[in-house]
XYZ file of C-alpha atoms in Angstrom:
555
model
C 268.971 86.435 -35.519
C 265.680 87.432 -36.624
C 263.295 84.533 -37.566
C 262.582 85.646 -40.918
C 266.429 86.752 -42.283
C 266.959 85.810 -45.497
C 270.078 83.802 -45.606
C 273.259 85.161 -47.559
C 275.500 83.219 -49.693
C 278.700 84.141 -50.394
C 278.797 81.884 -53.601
C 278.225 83.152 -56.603
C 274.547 82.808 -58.121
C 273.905 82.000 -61.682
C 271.631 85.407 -62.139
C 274.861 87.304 -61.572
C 276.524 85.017 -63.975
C 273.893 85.874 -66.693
C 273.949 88.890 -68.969
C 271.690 92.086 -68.750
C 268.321 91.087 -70.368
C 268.139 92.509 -73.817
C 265.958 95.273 -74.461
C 262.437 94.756 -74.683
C 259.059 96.708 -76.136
C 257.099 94.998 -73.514
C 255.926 97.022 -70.335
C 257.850 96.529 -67.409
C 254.187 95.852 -65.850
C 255.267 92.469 -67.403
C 258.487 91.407 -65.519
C 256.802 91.598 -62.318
C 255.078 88.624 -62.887
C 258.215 86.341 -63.826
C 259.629 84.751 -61.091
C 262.952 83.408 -60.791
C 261.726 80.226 -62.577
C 260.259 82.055 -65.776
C 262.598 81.979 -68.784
C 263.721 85.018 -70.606
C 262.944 83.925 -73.797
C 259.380 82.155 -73.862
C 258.693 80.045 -76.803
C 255.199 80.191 -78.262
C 254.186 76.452 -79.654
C 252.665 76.679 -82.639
C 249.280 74.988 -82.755
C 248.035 72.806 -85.688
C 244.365 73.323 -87.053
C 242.165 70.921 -85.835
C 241.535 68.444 -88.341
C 237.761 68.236 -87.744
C 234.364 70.088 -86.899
C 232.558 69.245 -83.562
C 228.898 68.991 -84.102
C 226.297 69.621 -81.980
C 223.243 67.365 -81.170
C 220.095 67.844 -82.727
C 218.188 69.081 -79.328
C 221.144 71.772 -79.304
C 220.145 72.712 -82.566
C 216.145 73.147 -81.634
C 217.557 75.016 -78.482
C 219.355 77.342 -80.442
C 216.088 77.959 -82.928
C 213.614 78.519 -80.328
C 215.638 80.772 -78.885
C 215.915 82.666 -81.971
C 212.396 82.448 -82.962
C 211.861 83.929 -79.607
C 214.090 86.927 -79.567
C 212.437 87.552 -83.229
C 208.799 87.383 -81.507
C 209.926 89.835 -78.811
C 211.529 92.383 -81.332
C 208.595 92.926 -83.630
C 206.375 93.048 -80.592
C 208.464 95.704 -78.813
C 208.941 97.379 -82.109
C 205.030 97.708 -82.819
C 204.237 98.766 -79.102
C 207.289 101.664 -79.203
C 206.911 102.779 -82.706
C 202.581 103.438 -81.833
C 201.989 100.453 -84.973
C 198.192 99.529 -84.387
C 197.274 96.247 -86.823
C 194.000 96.669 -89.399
C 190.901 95.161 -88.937
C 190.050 94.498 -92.501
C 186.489 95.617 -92.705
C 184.173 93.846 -95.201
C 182.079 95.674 -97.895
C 178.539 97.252 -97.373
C 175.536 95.237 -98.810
C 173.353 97.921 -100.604
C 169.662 96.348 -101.105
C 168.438 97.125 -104.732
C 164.707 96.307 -105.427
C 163.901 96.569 -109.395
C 160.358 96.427 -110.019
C 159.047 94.871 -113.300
C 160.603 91.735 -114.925
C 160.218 93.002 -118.224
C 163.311 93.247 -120.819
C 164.654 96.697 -119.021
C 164.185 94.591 -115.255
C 165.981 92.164 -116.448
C 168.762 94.055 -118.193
C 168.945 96.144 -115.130
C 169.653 93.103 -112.972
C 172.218 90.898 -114.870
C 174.421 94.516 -115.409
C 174.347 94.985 -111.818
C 174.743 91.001 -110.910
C 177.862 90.844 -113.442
C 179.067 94.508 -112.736
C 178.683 94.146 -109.175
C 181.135 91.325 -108.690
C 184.015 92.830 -110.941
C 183.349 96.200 -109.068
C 183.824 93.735 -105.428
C 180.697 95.829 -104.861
C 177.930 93.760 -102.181
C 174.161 93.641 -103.786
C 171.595 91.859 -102.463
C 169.150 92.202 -105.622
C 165.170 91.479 -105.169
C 163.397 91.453 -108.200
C 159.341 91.937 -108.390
C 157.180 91.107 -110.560
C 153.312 91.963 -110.647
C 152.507 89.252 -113.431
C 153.124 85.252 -112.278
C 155.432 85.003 -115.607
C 159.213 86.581 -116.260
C 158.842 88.380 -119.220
C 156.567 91.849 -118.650
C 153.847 92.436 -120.943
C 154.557 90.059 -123.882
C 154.557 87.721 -121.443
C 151.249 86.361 -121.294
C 149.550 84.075 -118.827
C 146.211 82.172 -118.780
C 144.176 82.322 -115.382
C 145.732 80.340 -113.395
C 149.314 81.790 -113.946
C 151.225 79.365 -116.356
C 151.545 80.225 -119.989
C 148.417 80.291 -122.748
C 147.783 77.062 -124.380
C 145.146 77.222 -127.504
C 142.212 75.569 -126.194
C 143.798 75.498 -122.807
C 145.590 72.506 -123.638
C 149.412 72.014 -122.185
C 150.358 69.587 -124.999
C 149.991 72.607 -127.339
C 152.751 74.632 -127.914
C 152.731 77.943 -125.773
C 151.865 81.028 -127.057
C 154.844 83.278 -127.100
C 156.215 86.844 -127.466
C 157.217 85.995 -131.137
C 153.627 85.215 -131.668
C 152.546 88.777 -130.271
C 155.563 90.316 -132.304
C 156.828 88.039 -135.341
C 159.563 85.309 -135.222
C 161.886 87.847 -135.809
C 162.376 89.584 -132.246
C 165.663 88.409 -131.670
C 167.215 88.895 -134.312
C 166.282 92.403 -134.746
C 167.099 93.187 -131.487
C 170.827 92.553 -131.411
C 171.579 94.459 -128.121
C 169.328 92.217 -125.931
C 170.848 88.845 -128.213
C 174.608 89.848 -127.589
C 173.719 90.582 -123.937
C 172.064 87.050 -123.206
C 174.760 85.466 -124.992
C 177.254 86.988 -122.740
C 175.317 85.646 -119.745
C 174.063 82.664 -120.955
C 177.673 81.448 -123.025
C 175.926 80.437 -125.905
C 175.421 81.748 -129.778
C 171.844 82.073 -131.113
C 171.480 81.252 -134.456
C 169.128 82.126 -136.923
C 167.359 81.113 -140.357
C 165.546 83.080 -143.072
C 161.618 82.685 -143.606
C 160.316 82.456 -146.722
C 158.511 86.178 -147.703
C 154.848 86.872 -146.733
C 152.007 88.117 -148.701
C 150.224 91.250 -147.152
C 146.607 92.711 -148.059
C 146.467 96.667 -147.033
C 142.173 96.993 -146.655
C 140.229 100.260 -146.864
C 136.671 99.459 -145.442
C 135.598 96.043 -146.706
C 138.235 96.777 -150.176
C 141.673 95.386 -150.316
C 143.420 98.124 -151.481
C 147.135 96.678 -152.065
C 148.848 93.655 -151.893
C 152.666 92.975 -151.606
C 154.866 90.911 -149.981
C 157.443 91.554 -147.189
C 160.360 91.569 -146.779
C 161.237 94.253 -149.393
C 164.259 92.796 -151.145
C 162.442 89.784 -151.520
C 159.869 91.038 -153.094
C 159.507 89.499 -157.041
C 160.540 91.853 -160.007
C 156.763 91.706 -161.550
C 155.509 92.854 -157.915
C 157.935 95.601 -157.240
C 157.305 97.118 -161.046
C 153.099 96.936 -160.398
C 153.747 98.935 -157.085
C 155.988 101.371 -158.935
C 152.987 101.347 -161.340
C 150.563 102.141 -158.910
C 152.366 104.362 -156.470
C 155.655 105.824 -158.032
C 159.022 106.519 -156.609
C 156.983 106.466 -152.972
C 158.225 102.755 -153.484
C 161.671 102.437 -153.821
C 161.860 105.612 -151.525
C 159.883 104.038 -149.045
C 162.366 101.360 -149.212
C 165.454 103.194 -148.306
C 163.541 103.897 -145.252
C 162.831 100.749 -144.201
C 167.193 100.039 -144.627
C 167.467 103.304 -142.551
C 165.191 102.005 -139.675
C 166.955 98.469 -139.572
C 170.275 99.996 -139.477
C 169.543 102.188 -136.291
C 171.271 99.537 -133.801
C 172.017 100.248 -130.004
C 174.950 97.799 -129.823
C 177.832 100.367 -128.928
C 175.416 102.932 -127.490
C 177.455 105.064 -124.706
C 175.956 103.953 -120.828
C 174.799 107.713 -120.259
C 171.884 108.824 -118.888
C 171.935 112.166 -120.889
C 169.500 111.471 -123.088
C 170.287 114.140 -125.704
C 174.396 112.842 -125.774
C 172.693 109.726 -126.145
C 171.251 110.793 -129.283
C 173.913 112.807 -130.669
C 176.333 109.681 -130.372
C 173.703 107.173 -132.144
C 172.915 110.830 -134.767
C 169.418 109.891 -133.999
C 168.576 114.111 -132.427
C 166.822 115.020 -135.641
C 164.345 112.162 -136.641
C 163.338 112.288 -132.526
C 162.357 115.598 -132.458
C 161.064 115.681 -136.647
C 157.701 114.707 -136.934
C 156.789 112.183 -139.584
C 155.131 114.091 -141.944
C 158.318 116.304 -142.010
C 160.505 113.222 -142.954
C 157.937 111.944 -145.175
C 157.967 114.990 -147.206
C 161.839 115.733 -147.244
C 162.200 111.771 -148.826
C 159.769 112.175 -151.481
C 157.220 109.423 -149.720
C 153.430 110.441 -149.845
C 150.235 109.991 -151.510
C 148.795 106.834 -152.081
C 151.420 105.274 -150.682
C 151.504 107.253 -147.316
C 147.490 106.762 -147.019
C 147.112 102.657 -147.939
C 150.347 101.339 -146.994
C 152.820 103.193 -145.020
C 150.023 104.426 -142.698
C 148.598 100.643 -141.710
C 151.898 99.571 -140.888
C 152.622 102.579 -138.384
C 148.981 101.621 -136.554
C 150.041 97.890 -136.484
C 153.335 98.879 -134.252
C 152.624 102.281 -132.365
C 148.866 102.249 -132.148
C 149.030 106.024 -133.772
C 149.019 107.635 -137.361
C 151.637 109.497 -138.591
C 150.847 112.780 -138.113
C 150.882 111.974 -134.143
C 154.960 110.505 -134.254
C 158.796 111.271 -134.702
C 160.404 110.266 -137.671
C 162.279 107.797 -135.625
C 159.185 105.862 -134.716
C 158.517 106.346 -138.384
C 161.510 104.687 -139.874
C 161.572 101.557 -136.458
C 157.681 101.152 -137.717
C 158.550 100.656 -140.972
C 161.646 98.639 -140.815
C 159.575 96.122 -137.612
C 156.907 95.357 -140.663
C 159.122 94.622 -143.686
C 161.241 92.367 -141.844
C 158.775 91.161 -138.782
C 158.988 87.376 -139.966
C 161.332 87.296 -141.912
C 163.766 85.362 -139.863
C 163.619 83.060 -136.846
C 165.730 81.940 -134.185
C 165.294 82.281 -129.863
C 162.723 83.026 -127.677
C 162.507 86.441 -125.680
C 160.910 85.284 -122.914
C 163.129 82.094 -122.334
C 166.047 83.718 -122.777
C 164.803 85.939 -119.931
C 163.803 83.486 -117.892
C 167.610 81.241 -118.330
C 169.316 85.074 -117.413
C 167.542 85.510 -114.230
C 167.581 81.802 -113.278
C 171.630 82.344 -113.783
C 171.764 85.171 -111.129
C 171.610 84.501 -107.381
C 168.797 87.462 -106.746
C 165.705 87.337 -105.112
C 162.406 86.963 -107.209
C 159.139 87.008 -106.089
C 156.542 86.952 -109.252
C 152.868 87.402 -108.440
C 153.718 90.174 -106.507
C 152.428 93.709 -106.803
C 154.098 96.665 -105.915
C 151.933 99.385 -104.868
C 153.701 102.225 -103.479
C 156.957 103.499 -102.936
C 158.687 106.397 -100.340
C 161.721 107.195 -99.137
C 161.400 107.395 -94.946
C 163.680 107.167 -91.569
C 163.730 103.666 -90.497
C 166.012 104.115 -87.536
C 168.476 107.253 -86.069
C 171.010 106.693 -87.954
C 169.442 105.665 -91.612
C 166.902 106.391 -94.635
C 165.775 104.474 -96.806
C 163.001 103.307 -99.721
C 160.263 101.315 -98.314
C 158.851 99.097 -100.780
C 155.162 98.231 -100.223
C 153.566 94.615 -101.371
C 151.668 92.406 -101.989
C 150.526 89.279 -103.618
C 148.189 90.116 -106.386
C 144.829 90.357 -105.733
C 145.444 89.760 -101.833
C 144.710 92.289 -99.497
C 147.284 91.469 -97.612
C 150.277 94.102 -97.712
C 154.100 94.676 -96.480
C 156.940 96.781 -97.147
C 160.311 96.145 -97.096
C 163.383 98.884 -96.978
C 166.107 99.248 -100.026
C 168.614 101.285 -100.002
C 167.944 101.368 -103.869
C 165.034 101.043 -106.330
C 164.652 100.630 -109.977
C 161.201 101.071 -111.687
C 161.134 99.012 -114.595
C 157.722 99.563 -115.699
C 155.814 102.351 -116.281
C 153.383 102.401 -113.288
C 151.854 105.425 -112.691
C 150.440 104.651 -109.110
C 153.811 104.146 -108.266
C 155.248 107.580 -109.156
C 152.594 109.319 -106.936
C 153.370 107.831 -104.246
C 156.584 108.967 -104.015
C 156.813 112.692 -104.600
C 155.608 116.152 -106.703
C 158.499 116.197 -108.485
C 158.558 112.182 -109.959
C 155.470 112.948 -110.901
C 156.090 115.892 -113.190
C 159.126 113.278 -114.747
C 156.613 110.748 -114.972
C 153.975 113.146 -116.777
C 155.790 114.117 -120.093
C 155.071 110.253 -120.837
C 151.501 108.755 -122.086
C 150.435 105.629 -123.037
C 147.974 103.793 -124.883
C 146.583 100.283 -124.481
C 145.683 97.903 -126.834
C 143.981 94.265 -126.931
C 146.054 90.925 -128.066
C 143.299 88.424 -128.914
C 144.280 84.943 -130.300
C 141.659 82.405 -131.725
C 141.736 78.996 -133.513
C 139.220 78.824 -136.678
C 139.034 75.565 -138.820
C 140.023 76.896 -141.871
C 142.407 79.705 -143.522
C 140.708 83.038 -143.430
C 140.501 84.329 -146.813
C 137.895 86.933 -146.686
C 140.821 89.197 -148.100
C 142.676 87.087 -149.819
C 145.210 83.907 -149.018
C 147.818 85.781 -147.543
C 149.720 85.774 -144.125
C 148.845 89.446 -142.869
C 145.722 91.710 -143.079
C 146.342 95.408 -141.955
C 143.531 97.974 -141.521
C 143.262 101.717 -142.284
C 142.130 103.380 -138.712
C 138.858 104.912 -140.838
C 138.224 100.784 -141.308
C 135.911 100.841 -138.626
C 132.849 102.779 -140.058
C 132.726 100.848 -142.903
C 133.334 96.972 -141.698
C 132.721 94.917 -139.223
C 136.325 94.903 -138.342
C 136.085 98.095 -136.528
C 139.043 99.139 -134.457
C 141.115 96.098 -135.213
C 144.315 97.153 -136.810
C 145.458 93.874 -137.874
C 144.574 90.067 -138.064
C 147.668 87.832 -139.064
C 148.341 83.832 -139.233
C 150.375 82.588 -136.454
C 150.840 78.936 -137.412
C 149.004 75.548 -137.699
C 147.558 73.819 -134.578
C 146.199 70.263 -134.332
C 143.865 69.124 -131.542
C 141.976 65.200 -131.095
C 139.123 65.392 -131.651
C 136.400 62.500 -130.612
C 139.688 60.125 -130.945
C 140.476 61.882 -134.834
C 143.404 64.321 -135.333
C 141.999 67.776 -136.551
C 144.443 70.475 -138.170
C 143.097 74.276 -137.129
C 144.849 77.674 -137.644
C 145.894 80.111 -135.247
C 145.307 83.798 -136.165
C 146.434 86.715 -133.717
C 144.347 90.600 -133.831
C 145.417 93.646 -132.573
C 142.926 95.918 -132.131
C 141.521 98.922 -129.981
C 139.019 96.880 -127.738
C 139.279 93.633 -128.656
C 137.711 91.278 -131.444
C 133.326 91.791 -131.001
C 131.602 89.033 -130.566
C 129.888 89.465 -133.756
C 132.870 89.051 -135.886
C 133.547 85.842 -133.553
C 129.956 84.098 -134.755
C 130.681 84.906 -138.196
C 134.385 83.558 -138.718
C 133.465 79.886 -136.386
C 136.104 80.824 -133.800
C 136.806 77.655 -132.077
C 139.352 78.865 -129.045
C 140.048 82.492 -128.086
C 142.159 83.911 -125.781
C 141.847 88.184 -124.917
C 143.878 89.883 -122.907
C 144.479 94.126 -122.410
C 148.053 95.756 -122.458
C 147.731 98.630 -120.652
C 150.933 100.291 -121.542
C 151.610 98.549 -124.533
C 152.458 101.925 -126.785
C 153.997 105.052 -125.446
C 153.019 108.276 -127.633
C 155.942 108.911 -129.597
C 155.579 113.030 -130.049
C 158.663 115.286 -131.157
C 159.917 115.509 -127.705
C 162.070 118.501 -126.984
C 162.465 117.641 -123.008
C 163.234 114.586 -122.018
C 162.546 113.318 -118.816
C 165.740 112.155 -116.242
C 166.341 108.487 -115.313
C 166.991 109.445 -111.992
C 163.892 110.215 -110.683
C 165.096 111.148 -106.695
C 168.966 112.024 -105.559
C 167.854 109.877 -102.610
C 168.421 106.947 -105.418
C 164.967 106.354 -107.383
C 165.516 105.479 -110.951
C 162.696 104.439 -113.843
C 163.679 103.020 -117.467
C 160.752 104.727 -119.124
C 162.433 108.040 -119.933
C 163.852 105.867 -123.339
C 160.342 105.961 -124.288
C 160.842 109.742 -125.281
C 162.804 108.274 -128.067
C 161.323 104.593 -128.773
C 160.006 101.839 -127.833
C 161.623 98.491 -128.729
C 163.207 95.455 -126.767
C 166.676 97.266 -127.525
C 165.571 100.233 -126.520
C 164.216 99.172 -122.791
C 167.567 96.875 -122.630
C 169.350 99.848 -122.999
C 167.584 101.499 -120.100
C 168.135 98.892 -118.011
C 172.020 98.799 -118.439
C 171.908 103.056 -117.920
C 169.993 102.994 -115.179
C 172.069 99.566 -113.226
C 175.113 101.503 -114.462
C 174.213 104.804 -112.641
C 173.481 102.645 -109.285
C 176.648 101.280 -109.514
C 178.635 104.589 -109.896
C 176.882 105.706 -106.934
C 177.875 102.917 -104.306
């Protein structure tokens, strides 16, 4: 028998005893695996949901994040290496150097446009601001020898004398341009109050001519009717022009340095290039009138006659007289000083520029060396601007930069004139009692007020004297070359103080070219291409702002 021979029964087994198992849709692959132990039938148990959550521990739950955070980290690093995704470098914005020279009204106007422009703009200035005379201010900005302010009788516990004193109280408010500008600046609201009128004597030689009183619409109903008397409808023609000058505002003026669309959108094109005989004539204003009046006030504000000026200049003459005093309220110069002092530019005062040109300072860059110096030092440097601003009308300056500037500069003359203020112990009233005295130009071969076109009372002073208080008056002249001595002796001038403008009136002819602010593409600008139109504090704020404004557009 072999050893492994299954062994037969001959009983009957209880798989033949069972039926044929019923038909099935499951493979056959499946019976192979049943043995003679598997059931037929199988009977799947039903399983209950669990009846709770497992939860995992909370170093699971880190586990689980940090491998997340991971596989995040890998995926955007992968996708900016495969898809060529280089990161930015933010760069930062250029720092263009701007050097304005002159701290006059357009210097200033220039800077705080570009300070406040700059920084809503995100534009980078770094601003340096020069100024040949020890004081912020420019020419009405006068200063005693050793650089402060002028007292009378060089005493600080006086009050300072002042722009208003040069000009009237009135600057500010007739100048409403440069007022709404500082107020934006400074956040505060000037206010001012009306004078009382002034009485004015017009003299001829050693004759007074006329007296009225200014401002016109103060003027009494018995005076008005003995002018009409005297001169005719000259008067309350003459009037209308003085409305017409005060009305010419710059407020809204368009920031365009087109000088001509400049003057079509302020319909100024005709009285600029109209000379002032023309407009006299075509308003019915001459004579008498023209000769004794009208003609004194033109010398007291442009230093010219008529026949030499626009009609413009004319009517702003006219208009700066009548209402010169007539109100009062801030200070030009400290209002100038408070807006640069609120900027965070450079400024060197007592510094004089002396020459200007546009050279290589390296391979790769130009730029607009700025030569200096400390005035009346002998000592000079330079410095390199990418941009430069001439805010005063310095001729020097101009040739040392090229032909062309200097044909720009040319169309443009000026003439000088002497400020002299001095202290007498009593009220001048070798013409009368009044507030203002105002010479005919022919004065001078008849009187010993030669050249002097006007002499007016500033205000009252009062000095100690050997322990007692003494009241004095202060009087300011205008004049050609400055008070003579003999006309000192004979009035018992106590205190004096004398200085020369250089530039202190720019010719006002019928221009029909006006010169460009931009004097160089290379960027050289000058505010005294307004003086083709006028010359007022507006007017050189104006400049400023145009000129700042083009800088900007170019950056």
């Amino acid at each position: 028998m072999t050893r492994y021979a299954r062994r037969y029964s001959f009983a009957p087994s209880d798989r033949s005893k069972s039926p044929p198992p019923p038909y099935s849709t499951r493979p056959p692959s499946i019976y192979s695996r049943l043995n003679e132990q598997t059931p037929l039938v199988v009977h799947v148990k039903r399983s209950e949901p669990a009846s709770y959550q497992p939860r995992w521990p909370i170093s699971e739950c880190l586990l689980v994040l940090l491998i997340i955070s991971i596989c995040v980290t890998v995926f955007f690093f992968l996708y900016r290496t495969l898809s060529g995704y280089v990161p930015t470098i933010p760069v930062l914005p250029r720092t263009y150097s701007v050097a304005i020279v002159g701290a006059g009204p357009a210097g200033v106007s220039a800077l705080q446009h570009l300070y406040l422009e700059s920084r809503n703009r995100n534009i980078h200035l770094n601003v340096t601001l020069f100024e040949a005379s020890p004081l912020i201010g420019g020419q009405l900005a006068l200063n005693d020898s050793t650089g402060g302010p002028v007292f009378p009788y060089n005493d600080p516990e006086q009050a300072p004398i002042i722009a208003e004193d040069i000009t009237g109280t009135a600057l500010a408010w007739s100048n409403p341009l440069f007022t709404k500008s500082s107020e934006e600046i400074l956040g505060d609201k000037l206010e001012f109050a009306e004078r009382p009128s002034q009485e004015v004597s017009y003299v001829f030689g050693s004759d007074i001519v006329s007296q009225n009183s200014r401002p016109y619409n103060k003027m009494s109903f018995f005076r008005w009717m003995g002018l009409i008397f005297h001169y005719g409808s000259s008067v309350w023609q003459a009037g209308a022009l003085v409305d017409q000058g005060t009305n010419i505002r710059f407020v809204d003026a368009p920031l365009t340095t087109d000088i001509m669309q400049l003057m079509i959108n302020q319909d100024i094109v005709e009285p600029v290039q109209e000379f002032a005989q023309a407009g006299l004539d075509s308003r019915g204003i001459g004579g008498a009138y023209e000769t004794e009046i009208l003609g004194p006030q033109v010398e007291r504000i442009h230093a010219q006659g008529i026949p030499n000026i626009n009609t413009l200049a004319m009517m702003l003459a006219a208009a700066q007289e009548d209402y010169a005093n007539a109100y009062v309220g801030g200070e030009l110069i400290d209002r100038l000083e408070q807006i640069v002092a609120a900027t965070d530019v450079t400024v060197r005062t007592a510094t004089e520029v002396t020459g200007i040109k546009h050279e290589q300072i390296n391979d790769h860059e130009s730029a607009w060396l700025v030569q200096h110096g400390a005035s009346g030092s002998p000592g000079l440097g330079a410095e390199p601007f990418h941009r430069v601003i001439l805010a005063a009308p310095n001729f020097d300056l101009y040739r040392a930069s090229s032909i062309d500037d200097v044909e720009a500069a040319s169309g443009l003359t000026y003439h000088p004139t002497y400020v002299t203020f001095f202290t007498l112990p009593q009220r001048l009233d070798e013409f009368g009692d009044v507030d203002q005295i105002l010479f005919h130009e022919a004065s001078g071969r008849y009187h010993a007020f030669r050249e002097v076109r006007e002499l007016a009372f500033v205000r009252e002073v009062i000095r100690i004297v050997d322990g007692h208080t003494v009241v004095e008056h202060l009087y300011r002249a205008l004049s050609d070359n400055g008070v003579p001595q003999e006309i000192q002796d004979s009035l018992g001038v106590t205190w004096l103080h004398q200085v020369r403008l250089e530039n202190a009136h720019p010719d006002l002819f019928p221009y029909r070219y006006f010169p460009p602010f931009r004097l160089s593409e290379k960027g050289l600008w000058w505010t005294s291409a307004i003086h083709a139109i006028a010359s007022t504090v507006d007017m050189s704020w104006l400049a400023g702002k145009i000129v700042a404004e083009d800088v900007l557009k170019g950056l």
